[in-house]
Amino acid sequence: MGVLLVDDEQLVRTGLRAILESEPDLTVVAEAADGAEVPGLVSRHRPDVVLMDVRMPTVDGIRATEHLLSTSEFPPKVVVVTTFENDDYVYDALRAGASGFLLKRARPEEIVAAVRTVLAGDSLLFPAAIRRLAARNAPGTARDALSGARLTEREAEVLRLMASGLSNVEIAERLFLGLQTVKTHVGNVLGKLGARDRTQAVIEAYESGFVSPLDGAGGA
């Protein structure tokens, strides 16, 4: 699996490279010091994941993520890298299409797990932190919650469990369904919402008021 590192600090890129390349299945295919370099490097190297610094001097991680995901035919997953998890920039990056975020102080095993989690796509990366960001940023009053999506009752139930942080396996256990059935429901939810991945579906659920970020959660 190929990873592109985008951070204006050489020391951060060096540390991330050392951590990722210690894993036999992960390879750093390229590095960039600014978001402006991302389109060309993605086109040239076709990474599976981009670890994107959220704050950079010329083109920041939010604009770089928006541009990448709107212009690439087969865009990679984007994980924004940040110093503070409650940074409003992080929520903006998630709304722009990032699949999750990673703290610069994360332990090596957490960094590796984050890359693998977004690639697998069957669970939410740091759901509790995403929920806290949504509580700070999502509208205070519910709108007509996803009325145009025409979710079935089961799909709506699956979306709520996704938003609570449950993985596909955990949802299957909770609803007494087969794993493949859950994957089908998740795929239907993503399709009806026009969501690129699980994170985008959950953000839409929060933004619409369909799910309250203040509700109790099953994930961490």
XYZ file of C-alpha atoms in Angstrom:
220
model
C 0.000 0.000 0.000
C 1.439 3.329 -1.048
C 1.396 6.447 1.139
C 2.085 10.070 0.177
C 3.360 12.298 2.998
C 2.443 15.997 2.861
C 3.814 18.215 5.648
C 5.868 21.398 5.650
C 8.063 20.056 8.465
C 10.852 17.786 7.259
C 11.195 16.253 10.724
C 7.552 15.176 10.728
C 7.850 13.593 7.286
C 11.021 11.768 8.291
C 9.367 10.379 11.401
C 6.265 9.247 9.540
C 8.364 7.608 6.824
C 10.384 5.650 9.394
C 7.220 4.435 11.124
C 5.358 3.436 7.966
C 8.265 1.809 6.184
C 8.931 -0.423 9.183
C 5.748 -2.245 8.117
C 6.129 -4.811 5.309
C 2.883 -3.827 3.575
C 3.303 -0.029 3.663
C 5.524 2.074 1.394
C 6.036 5.846 1.263
C 5.874 6.596 -2.451
C 6.634 10.335 -2.251
C 6.814 13.392 0.018
C 5.647 16.993 -0.364
C 6.158 20.130 1.693
C 2.960 21.879 0.570
C -0.525 21.056 -0.655
C 0.226 22.642 -4.025
C 2.433 19.654 -4.862
C -0.254 17.060 -4.172
C -2.072 16.795 -7.547
C 1.096 16.121 -9.510
C 2.448 13.611 -7.021
C -0.857 11.749 -6.800
C -1.056 11.570 -10.592
C 2.522 10.311 -10.817
C 2.634 7.848 -7.914
C -0.984 6.753 -7.395
C -0.841 6.453 -3.580
C -3.559 4.611 -1.698
C -3.476 7.086 1.201
C -2.334 10.694 1.617
C -1.268 11.831 5.086
C -1.966 15.555 4.766
C -0.867 18.268 7.180
C -3.891 20.462 7.851
C -1.888 23.712 8.148
C 0.653 24.587 5.437
C 1.849 28.007 4.231
C 0.774 28.083 0.573
C -2.013 25.537 0.023
C -3.345 24.105 3.278
C -4.685 20.611 3.806
C -8.327 21.639 3.440
C -7.918 23.232 0.018
C -5.591 20.465 -1.115
C -8.109 17.806 -0.047
C -11.004 19.579 -1.771
C -9.056 19.927 -4.993
C -7.719 16.386 -4.959
C -11.054 14.707 -4.304
C -12.940 16.845 -6.806
C -10.489 16.472 -9.683
C -9.042 12.956 -9.400
C -10.914 10.155 -11.116
C -9.722 7.610 -8.552
C -8.635 9.704 -5.565
C -6.731 8.184 -2.658
C -8.001 8.242 0.889
C -6.935 11.372 2.760
C -6.048 11.468 6.452
C -5.312 14.943 7.762
C -2.503 15.300 10.267
C -2.882 17.885 12.994
C -1.478 19.011 16.324
C -4.828 19.566 18.055
C -7.832 17.279 17.670
C -10.328 20.037 18.502
C -9.030 22.277 15.716
C -11.908 23.557 13.569
C -9.619 23.060 10.570
C -9.933 19.315 11.159
C -13.710 19.385 10.867
C -13.445 21.508 7.741
C -11.079 18.918 6.273
C -13.506 16.110 7.114
C -16.303 18.045 5.424
C -14.018 18.519 2.429
C -13.698 14.774 2.066
C -10.942 13.548 4.356
C -11.564 10.069 5.732
C -10.204 10.890 9.174
C -7.480 12.663 11.064
C -4.336 11.777 12.929
C -2.578 13.613 15.742
C 1.110 14.374 15.282
C 1.746 13.044 18.771
C 0.141 9.673 17.969
C 2.100 6.560 18.840
C 3.669 4.605 15.958
C 1.148 1.786 16.267
C -1.720 4.296 16.114
C -0.335 5.817 12.924
C -0.063 2.419 11.255
C -3.535 1.439 12.465
C -4.990 4.712 11.117
C -3.676 4.057 7.625
C -5.017 0.515 7.649
C -8.371 1.605 9.069
C -9.104 4.128 6.319
C -7.980 1.667 3.656
C -10.254 -1.057 5.019
C -13.161 1.390 5.168
C -15.288 -0.768 7.448
C -14.968 1.344 10.577
C -14.668 4.998 11.529
C -11.300 6.453 12.512
C -11.501 8.014 16.003
C -15.331 8.233 16.095
C -15.503 9.864 19.532
C -13.239 12.712 18.444
C -15.201 13.187 15.212
C -18.405 13.320 17.254
C -16.918 16.019 19.524
C -15.939 18.081 16.482
C -19.435 17.664 15.056
C -20.944 18.845 18.339
C -18.866 22.042 18.051
C -19.585 22.662 14.394
C -22.838 21.006 13.292
C -26.075 23.063 13.250
C -27.815 23.312 16.592
C -31.247 22.467 15.216
C -32.163 19.507 13.040
C -33.217 20.073 9.481
C -35.390 17.724 7.423
C -33.034 14.853 8.140
C -31.863 13.165 4.938
C -35.419 13.123 3.577
C -34.226 13.063 -0.008
C -32.026 10.016 0.538
C -35.009 7.676 0.947
C -33.201 5.368 3.337
C -35.035 2.235 4.333
C -35.693 1.671 8.027
C -32.809 -0.819 8.162
C -30.440 1.509 6.320
C -31.300 4.326 8.713
C -30.570 2.003 11.622
C -27.217 1.070 10.112
C -26.332 4.738 9.592
C -27.054 5.513 13.239
C -24.789 2.658 14.321
C -22.085 3.817 11.913
C -22.280 7.270 13.482
C -21.923 5.750 16.942
C -18.589 4.303 15.847
C -19.451 0.657 15.322
C -17.578 -1.351 12.702
C -19.328 -3.601 10.201
C -18.633 -6.629 12.394
C -20.072 -4.859 15.455
C -23.148 -3.738 13.514
C -23.708 -7.309 12.324
C -23.547 -8.536 15.910
C -25.849 -5.774 17.181
C -28.516 -6.372 14.518
C -28.102 -10.158 14.279
C -27.274 -9.894 10.576
C -24.645 -11.482 8.376
C -21.531 -9.426 7.713
C -22.155 -9.357 3.964
C -25.693 -8.100 4.567
C -24.317 -5.249 6.666
C -21.767 -4.402 3.963
C -24.625 -4.254 1.458
C -26.613 -1.890 3.695
C -23.548 0.321 4.234
C -22.955 0.438 0.486
C -26.593 1.400 -0.078
C -26.325 4.188 2.515
C -23.190 5.587 0.897
C -24.787 5.433 -2.537
C -28.010 7.141 -1.493
C -26.155 9.898 0.359
C -23.631 10.352 -2.436
C -20.934 9.841 0.196
C -17.411 8.879 -0.773
C -16.878 6.814 2.350
C -18.098 6.080 5.858
C -16.785 9.308 7.352
C -18.615 11.442 4.782
C -21.871 9.595 5.472
C -21.511 10.189 9.197
C -20.678 13.877 8.716
C -23.820 14.197 6.565
C -25.847 12.485 9.291
C -24.584 15.041 11.818
C -24.977 18.022 9.480
C -28.577 17.110 8.649
C -29.559 16.547 12.262
C -30.420 12.919 11.486
C -28.011 11.929 14.250
C -27.087 14.158 17.176
C -23.360 14.289 17.955
C -24.364 14.634 21.594
C -25.967 11.183 21.642
C -24.256 8.348 23.462
C -21.815 6.341 21.372
C -20.574 2.832 21.177
C -17.151 3.641 19.716
C -14.061 5.387 21.011
